[in-house]
Coordinates of N, CA and C in Angstrom, one line a residue:
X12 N 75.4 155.5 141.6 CA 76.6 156.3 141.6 C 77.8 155.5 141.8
X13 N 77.4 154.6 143.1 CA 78.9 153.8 143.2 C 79.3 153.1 142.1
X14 N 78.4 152.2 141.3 CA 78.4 151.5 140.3 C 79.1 152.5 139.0
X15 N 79.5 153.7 138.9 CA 79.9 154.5 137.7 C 81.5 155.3 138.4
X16 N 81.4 154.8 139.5 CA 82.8 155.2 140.6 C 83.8 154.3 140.0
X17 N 83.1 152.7 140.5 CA 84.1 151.9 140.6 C 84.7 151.5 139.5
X18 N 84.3 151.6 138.5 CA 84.5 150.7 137.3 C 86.0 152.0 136.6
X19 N 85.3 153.2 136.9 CA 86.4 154.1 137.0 C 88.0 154.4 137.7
X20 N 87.6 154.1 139.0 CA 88.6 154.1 139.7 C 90.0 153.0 139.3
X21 N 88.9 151.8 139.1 CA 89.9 150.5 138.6 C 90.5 151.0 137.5
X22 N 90.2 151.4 136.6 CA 90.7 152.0 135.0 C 92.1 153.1 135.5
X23 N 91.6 153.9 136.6 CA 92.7 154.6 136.5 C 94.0 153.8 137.5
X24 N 93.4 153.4 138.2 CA 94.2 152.1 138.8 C 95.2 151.2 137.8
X25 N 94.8 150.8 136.9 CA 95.0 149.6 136.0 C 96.1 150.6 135.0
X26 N 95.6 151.9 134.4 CA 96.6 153.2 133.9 C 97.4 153.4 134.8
X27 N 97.7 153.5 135.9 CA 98.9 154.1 136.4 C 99.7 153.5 136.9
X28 N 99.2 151.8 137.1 CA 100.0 150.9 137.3 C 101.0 150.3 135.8
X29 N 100.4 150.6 134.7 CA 100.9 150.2 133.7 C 102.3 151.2 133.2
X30 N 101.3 152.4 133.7 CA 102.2 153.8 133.6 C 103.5 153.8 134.2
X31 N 103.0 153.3 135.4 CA 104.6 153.1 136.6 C 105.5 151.8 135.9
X32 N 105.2 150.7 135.3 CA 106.0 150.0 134.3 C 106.9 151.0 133.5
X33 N 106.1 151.4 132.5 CA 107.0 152.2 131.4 C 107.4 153.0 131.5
X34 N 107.4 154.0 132.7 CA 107.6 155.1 133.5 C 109.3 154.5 133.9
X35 N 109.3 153.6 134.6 CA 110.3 153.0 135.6 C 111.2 152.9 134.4
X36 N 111.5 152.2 133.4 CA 112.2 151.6 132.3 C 113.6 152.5 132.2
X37 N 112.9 153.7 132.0 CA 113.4 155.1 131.8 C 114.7 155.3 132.9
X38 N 114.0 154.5 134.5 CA 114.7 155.0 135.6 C 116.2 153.7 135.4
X39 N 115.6 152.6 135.3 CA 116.7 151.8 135.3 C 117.7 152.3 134.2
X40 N 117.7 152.6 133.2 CA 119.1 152.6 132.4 C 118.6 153.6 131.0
X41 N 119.7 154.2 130.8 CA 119.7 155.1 129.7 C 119.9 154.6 128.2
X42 N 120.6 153.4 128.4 CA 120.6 152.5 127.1 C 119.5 151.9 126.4
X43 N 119.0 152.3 125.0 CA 118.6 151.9 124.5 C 118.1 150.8 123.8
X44 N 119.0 149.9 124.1 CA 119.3 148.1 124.2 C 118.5 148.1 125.3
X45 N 119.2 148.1 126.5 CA 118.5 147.7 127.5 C 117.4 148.0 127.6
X46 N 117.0 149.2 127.2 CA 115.4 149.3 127.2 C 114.9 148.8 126.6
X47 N 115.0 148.2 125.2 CA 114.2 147.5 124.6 C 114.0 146.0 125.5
X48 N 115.1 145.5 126.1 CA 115.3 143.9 126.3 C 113.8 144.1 127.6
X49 N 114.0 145.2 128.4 CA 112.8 146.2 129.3 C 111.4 145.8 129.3
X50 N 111.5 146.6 127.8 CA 110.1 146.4 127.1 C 109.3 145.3 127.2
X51 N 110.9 144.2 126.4 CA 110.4 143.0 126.5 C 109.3 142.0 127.3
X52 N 110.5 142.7 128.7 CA 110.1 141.7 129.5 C 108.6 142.4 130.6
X53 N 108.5 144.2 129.8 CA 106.9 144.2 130.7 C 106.2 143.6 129.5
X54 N 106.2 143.8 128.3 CA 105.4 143.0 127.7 C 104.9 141.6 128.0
X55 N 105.6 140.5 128.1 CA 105.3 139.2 128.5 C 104.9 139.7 130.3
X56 N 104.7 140.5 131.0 CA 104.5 140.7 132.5 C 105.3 139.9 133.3
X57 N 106.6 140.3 132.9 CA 107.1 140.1 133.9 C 107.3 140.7 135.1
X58 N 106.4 141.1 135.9 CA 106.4 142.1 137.0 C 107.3 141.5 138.2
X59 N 107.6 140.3 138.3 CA 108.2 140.0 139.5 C 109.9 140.6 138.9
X60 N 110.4 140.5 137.9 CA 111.9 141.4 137.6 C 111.7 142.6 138.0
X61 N 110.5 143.6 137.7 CA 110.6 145.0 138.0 C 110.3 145.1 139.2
X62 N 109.8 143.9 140.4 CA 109.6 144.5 141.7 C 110.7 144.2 142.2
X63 N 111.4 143.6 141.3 CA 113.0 143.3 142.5 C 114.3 144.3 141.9
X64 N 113.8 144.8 140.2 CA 114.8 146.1 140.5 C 114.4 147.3 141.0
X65 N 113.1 147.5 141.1 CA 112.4 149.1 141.9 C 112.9 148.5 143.7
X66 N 112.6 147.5 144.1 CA 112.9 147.5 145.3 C 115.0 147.7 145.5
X67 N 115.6 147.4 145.0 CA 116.9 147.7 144.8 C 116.8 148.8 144.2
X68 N 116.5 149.6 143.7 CA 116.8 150.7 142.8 C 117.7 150.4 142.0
X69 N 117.8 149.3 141.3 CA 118.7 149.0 140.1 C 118.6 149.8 139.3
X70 N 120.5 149.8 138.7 CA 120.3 150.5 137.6 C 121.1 149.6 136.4
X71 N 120.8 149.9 135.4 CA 121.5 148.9 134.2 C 122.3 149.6 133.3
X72 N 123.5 149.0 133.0 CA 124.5 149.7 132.0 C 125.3 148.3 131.8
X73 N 125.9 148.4 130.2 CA 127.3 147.5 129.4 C 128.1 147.9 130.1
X74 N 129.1 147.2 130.8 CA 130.3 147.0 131.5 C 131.4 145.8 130.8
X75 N 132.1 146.7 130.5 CA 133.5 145.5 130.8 C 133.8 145.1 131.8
X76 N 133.7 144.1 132.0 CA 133.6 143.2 133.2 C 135.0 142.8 133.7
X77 N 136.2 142.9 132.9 CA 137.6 142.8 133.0 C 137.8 143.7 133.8
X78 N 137.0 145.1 133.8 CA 138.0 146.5 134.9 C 137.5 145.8 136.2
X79 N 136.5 145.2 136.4 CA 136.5 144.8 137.7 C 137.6 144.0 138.3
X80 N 137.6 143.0 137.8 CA 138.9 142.0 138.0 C 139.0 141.0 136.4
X81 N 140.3 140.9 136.3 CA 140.6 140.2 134.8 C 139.7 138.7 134.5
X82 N 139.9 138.3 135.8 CA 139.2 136.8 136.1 C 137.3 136.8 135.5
X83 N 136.7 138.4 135.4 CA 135.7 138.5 135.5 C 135.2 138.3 133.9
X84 N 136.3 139.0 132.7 CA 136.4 139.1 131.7 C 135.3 138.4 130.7
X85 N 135.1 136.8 130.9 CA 133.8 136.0 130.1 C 132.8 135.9 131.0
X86 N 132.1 136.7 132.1 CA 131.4 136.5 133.0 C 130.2 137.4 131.9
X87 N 129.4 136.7 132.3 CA 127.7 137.6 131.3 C 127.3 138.7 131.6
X88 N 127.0 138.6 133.2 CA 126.7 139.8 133.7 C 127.2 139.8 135.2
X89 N 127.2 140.6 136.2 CA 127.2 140.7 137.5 C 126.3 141.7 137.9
X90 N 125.8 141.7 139.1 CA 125.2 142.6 140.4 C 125.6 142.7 141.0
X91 N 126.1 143.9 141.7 CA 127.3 144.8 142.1 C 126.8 145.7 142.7
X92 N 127.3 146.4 143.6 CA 127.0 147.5 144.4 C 128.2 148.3 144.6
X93 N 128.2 149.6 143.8 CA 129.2 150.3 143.9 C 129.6 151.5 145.4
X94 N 130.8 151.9 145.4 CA 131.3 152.2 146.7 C 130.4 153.6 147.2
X95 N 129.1 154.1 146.9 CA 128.5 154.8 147.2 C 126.6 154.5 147.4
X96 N 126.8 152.7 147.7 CA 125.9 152.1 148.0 C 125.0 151.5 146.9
X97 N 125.0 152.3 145.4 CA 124.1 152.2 144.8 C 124.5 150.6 144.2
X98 N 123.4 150.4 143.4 CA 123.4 148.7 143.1 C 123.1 149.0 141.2
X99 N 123.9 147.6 141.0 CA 124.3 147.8 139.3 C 124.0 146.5 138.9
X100 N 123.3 146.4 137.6 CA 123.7 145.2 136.8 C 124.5 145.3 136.1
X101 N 125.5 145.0 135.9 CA 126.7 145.3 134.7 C 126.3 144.1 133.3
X102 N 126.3 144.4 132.6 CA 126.4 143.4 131.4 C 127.9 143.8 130.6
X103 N 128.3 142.3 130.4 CA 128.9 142.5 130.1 C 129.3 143.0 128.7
X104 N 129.9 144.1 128.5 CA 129.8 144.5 127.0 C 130.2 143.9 126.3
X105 N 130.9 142.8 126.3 CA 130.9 141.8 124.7 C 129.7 141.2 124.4
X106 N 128.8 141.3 125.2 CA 127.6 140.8 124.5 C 126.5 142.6 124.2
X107 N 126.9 143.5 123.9 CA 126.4 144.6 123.3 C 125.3 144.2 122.4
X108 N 126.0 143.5 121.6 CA 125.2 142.7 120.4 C 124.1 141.9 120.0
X109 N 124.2 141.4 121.6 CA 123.3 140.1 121.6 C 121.6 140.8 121.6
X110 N 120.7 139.7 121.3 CA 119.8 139.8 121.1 C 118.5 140.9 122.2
X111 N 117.3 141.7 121.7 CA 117.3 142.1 123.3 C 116.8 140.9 124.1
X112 N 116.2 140.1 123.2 CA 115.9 138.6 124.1 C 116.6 137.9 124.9
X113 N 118.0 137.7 124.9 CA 119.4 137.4 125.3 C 119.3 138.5 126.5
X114 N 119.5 139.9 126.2 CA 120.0 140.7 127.3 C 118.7 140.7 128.4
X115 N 117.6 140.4 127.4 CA 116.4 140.2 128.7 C 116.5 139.1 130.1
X116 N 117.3 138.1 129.1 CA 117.3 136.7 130.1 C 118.3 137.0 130.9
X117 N 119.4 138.0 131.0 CA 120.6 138.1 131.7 C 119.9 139.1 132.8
X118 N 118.9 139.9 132.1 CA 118.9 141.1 133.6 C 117.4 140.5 134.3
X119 N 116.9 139.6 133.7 CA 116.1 139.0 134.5 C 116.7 138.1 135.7
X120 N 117.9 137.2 135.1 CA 118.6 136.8 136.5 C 119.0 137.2 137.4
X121 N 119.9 138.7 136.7 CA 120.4 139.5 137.9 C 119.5 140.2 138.6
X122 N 118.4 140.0 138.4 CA 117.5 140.9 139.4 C 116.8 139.7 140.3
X123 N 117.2 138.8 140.0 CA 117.1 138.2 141.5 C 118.5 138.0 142.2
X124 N 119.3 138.5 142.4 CA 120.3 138.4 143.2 C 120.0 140.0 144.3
X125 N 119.6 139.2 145.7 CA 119.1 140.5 146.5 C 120.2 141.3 147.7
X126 N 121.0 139.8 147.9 CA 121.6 139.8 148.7 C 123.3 140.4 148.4
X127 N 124.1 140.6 149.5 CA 125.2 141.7 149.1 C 126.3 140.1 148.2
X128 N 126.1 139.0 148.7 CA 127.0 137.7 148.3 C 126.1 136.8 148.2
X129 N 126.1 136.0 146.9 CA 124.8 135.2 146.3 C 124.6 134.0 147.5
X130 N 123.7 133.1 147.5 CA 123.7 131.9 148.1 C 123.3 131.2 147.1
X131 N 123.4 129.9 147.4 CA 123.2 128.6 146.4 C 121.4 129.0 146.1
X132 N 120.6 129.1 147.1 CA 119.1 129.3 146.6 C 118.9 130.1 145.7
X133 N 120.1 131.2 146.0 CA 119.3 132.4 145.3 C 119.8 132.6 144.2
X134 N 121.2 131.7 143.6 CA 121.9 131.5 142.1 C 120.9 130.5 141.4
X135 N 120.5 129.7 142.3 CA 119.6 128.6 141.5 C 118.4 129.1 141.1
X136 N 117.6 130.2 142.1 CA 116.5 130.5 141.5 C 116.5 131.6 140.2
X137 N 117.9 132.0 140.1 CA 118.4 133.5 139.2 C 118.5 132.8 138.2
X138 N 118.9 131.4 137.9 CA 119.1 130.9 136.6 C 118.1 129.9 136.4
X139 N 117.2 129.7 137.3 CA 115.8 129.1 136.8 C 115.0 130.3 135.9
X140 N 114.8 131.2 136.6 CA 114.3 132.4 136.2 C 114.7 132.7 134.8
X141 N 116.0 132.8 134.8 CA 116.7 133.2 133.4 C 116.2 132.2 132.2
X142 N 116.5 130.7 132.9 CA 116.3 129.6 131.5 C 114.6 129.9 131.4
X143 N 113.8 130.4 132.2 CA 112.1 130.5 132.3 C 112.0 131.7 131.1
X144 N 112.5 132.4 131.4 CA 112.3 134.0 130.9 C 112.7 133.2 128.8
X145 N 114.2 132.7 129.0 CA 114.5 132.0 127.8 C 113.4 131.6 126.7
X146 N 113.2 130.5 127.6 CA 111.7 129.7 127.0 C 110.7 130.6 126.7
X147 N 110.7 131.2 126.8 CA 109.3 132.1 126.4 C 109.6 133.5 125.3
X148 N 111.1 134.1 125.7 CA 111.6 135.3 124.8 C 112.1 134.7 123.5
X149 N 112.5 133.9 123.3 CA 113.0 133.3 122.2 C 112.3 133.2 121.1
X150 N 112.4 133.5 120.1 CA 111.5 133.5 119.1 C 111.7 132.4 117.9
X151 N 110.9 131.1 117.7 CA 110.9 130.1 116.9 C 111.5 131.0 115.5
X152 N 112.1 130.4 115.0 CA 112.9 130.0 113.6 C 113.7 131.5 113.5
X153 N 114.1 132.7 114.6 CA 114.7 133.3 114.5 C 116.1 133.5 114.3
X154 N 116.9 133.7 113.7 CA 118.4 132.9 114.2 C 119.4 133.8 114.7
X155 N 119.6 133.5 115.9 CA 120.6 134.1 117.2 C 122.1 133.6 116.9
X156 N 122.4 134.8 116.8 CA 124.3 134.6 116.4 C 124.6 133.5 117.6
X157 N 125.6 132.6 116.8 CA 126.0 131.8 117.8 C 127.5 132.2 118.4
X158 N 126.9 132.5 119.8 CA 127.9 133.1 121.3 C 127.5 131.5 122.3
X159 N 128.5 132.5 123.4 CA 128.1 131.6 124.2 C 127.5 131.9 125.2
X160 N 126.6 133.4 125.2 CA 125.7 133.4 125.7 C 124.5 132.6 125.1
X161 N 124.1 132.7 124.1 CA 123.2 132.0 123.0 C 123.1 130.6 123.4
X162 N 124.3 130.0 123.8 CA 124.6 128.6 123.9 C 124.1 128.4 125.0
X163 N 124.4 129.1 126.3 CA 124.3 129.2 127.6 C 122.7 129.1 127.8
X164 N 122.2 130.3 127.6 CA 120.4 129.9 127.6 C 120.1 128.8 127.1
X165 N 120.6 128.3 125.9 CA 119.7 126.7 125.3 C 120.2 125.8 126.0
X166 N 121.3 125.3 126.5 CA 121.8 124.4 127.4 C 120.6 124.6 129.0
X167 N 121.1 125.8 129.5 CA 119.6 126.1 130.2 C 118.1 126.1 130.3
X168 N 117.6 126.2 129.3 CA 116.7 125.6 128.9 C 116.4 124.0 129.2
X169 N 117.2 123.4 128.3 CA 117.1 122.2 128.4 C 117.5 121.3 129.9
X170 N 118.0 121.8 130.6 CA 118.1 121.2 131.8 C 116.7 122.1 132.6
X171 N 116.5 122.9 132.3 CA 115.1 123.4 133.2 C 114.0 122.6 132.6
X172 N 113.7 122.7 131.4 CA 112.7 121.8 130.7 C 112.9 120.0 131.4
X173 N 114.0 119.6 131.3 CA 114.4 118.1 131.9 C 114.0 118.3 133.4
X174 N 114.0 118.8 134.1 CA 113.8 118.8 135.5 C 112.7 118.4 135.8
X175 N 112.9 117.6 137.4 CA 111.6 116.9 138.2 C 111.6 117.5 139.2
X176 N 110.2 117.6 139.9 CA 110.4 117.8 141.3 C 111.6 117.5 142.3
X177 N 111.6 116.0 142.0 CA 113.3 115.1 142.0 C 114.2 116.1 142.3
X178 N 114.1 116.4 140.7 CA 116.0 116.4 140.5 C 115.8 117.4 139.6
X179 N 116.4 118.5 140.3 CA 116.7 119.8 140.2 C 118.0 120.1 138.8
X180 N 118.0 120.0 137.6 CA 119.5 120.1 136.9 C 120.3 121.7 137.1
X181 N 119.6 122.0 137.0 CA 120.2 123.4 137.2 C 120.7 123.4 138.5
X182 N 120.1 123.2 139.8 CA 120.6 123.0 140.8 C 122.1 122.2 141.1
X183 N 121.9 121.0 140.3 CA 123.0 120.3 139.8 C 124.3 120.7 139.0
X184 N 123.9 121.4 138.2 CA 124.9 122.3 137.1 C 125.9 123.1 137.9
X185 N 124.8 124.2 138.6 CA 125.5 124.7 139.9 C 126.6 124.5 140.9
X186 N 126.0 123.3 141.6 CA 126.8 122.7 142.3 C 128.0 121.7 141.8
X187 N 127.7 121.6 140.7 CA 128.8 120.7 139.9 C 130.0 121.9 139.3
X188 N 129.9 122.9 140.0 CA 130.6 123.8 138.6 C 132.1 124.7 139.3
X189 N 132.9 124.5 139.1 CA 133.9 124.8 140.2 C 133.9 126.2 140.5
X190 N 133.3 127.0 139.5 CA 133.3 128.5 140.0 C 132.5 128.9 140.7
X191 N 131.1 128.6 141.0 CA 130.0 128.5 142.1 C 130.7 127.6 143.6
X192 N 131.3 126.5 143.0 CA 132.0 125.8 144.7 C 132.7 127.1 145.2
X193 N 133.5 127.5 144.8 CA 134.3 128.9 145.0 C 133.7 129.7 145.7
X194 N 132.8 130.7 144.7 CA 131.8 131.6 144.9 C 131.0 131.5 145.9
X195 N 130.0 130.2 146.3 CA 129.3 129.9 147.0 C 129.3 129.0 148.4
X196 N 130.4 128.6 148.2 CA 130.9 127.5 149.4 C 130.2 126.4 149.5
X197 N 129.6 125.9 148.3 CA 129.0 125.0 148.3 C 129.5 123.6 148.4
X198 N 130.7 123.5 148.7 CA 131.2 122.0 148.4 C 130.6 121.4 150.1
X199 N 130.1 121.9 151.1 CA 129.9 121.2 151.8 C 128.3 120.6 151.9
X200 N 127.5 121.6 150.5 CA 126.4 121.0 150.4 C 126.7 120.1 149.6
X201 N 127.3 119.7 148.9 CA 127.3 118.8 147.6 C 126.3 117.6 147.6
X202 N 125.7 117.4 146.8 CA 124.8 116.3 146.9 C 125.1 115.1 145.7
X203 N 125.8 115.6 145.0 CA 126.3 114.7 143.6 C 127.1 113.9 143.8

């Protein structure tokens, strides 16, 4: 009997965990885009993005990134917590357009940002993630309007792919980049 239990129980286990994926998609964002970029990323299993937007209760929507502040205007995306606690990914809507593979790689980063003000770990691991998620969403000989988000992932890429145990480029990139010194107060880690 146990033997006709278990093999059961796992099945419905294995259903309702799959269920709670595609279930959830729904919760994050009403847009259609975004869902698809969603899709994407339960398809390849990415389960570590959806445990860190169900654990925030993220939600996802296109944003002009300018109403926030003008300075924000060519920013890709931000994670944001609006004045009634709740927590946002904003994309920025000039990239509406962009691929869902593109918009996958942007809300995969922003779903690692947990904290209310980034730190240098947690920017570095958001865009490791993102150039990781890249490498894999990208589809050989497809051809991706050229933006500068487009640009941004392959430049990413290539310094994730270049990387040693060593020598972190992206880490580098980071810290080399005057808007992160700003952002992050990093000039007193500087290692370059």
């Amino acid at each position: 009997m146990f033997r006709k239990i278990l093999p059961a129980l796992l099945c419905m286990l294995l259903f309702s965990s799959t269920c709670a994926y595609s279930c959830n998609i729904k919760n994050f964002s009403q847009d259609d885009d975004i869902r698809a970029a969603l899709r994407l990323l339960k398809n390849i299993g990415a389960e570590e993005v959806f445990v860190n937007l169900q654990e925030n209760s993220v939600k996802i929507i296109f944003y002009d990134l300018s109403l926030i502040d003008f300075s924000y205007r060519n920013h890709f995306a931000v994670n944001s917590i609006d004045n009634w606690g709740e927590r946002y990914i904003l994309i920025n809507s000039k990239f509406r357009n962009a691929s869902k593979e593109e918009i996958a790689c942007l809300i995969a980063h922003e779903s690692f940002h947990k904290s209310k003000r980034a730190t240098m770990e947690e920017e570095t691991l958001a865009t490791q993630k993102e150039a990781y998620y890249w490498s894999i969403l990208k589809v050989p000989g497809k051809l991706y309007a050229d933006t500068s988000l487009g640009k941004r992932l392959n430049k990413l890429v290539c310094l994730y792919n270049d990387s040693t145990e060593e020598t972190n480029l992206i880490e580098k990139k980071i810290l080399n980049s005057k808007f992160y010194q700003s952002q992050l107060a990093v000039t007193s880690k500087r290692k370059i």
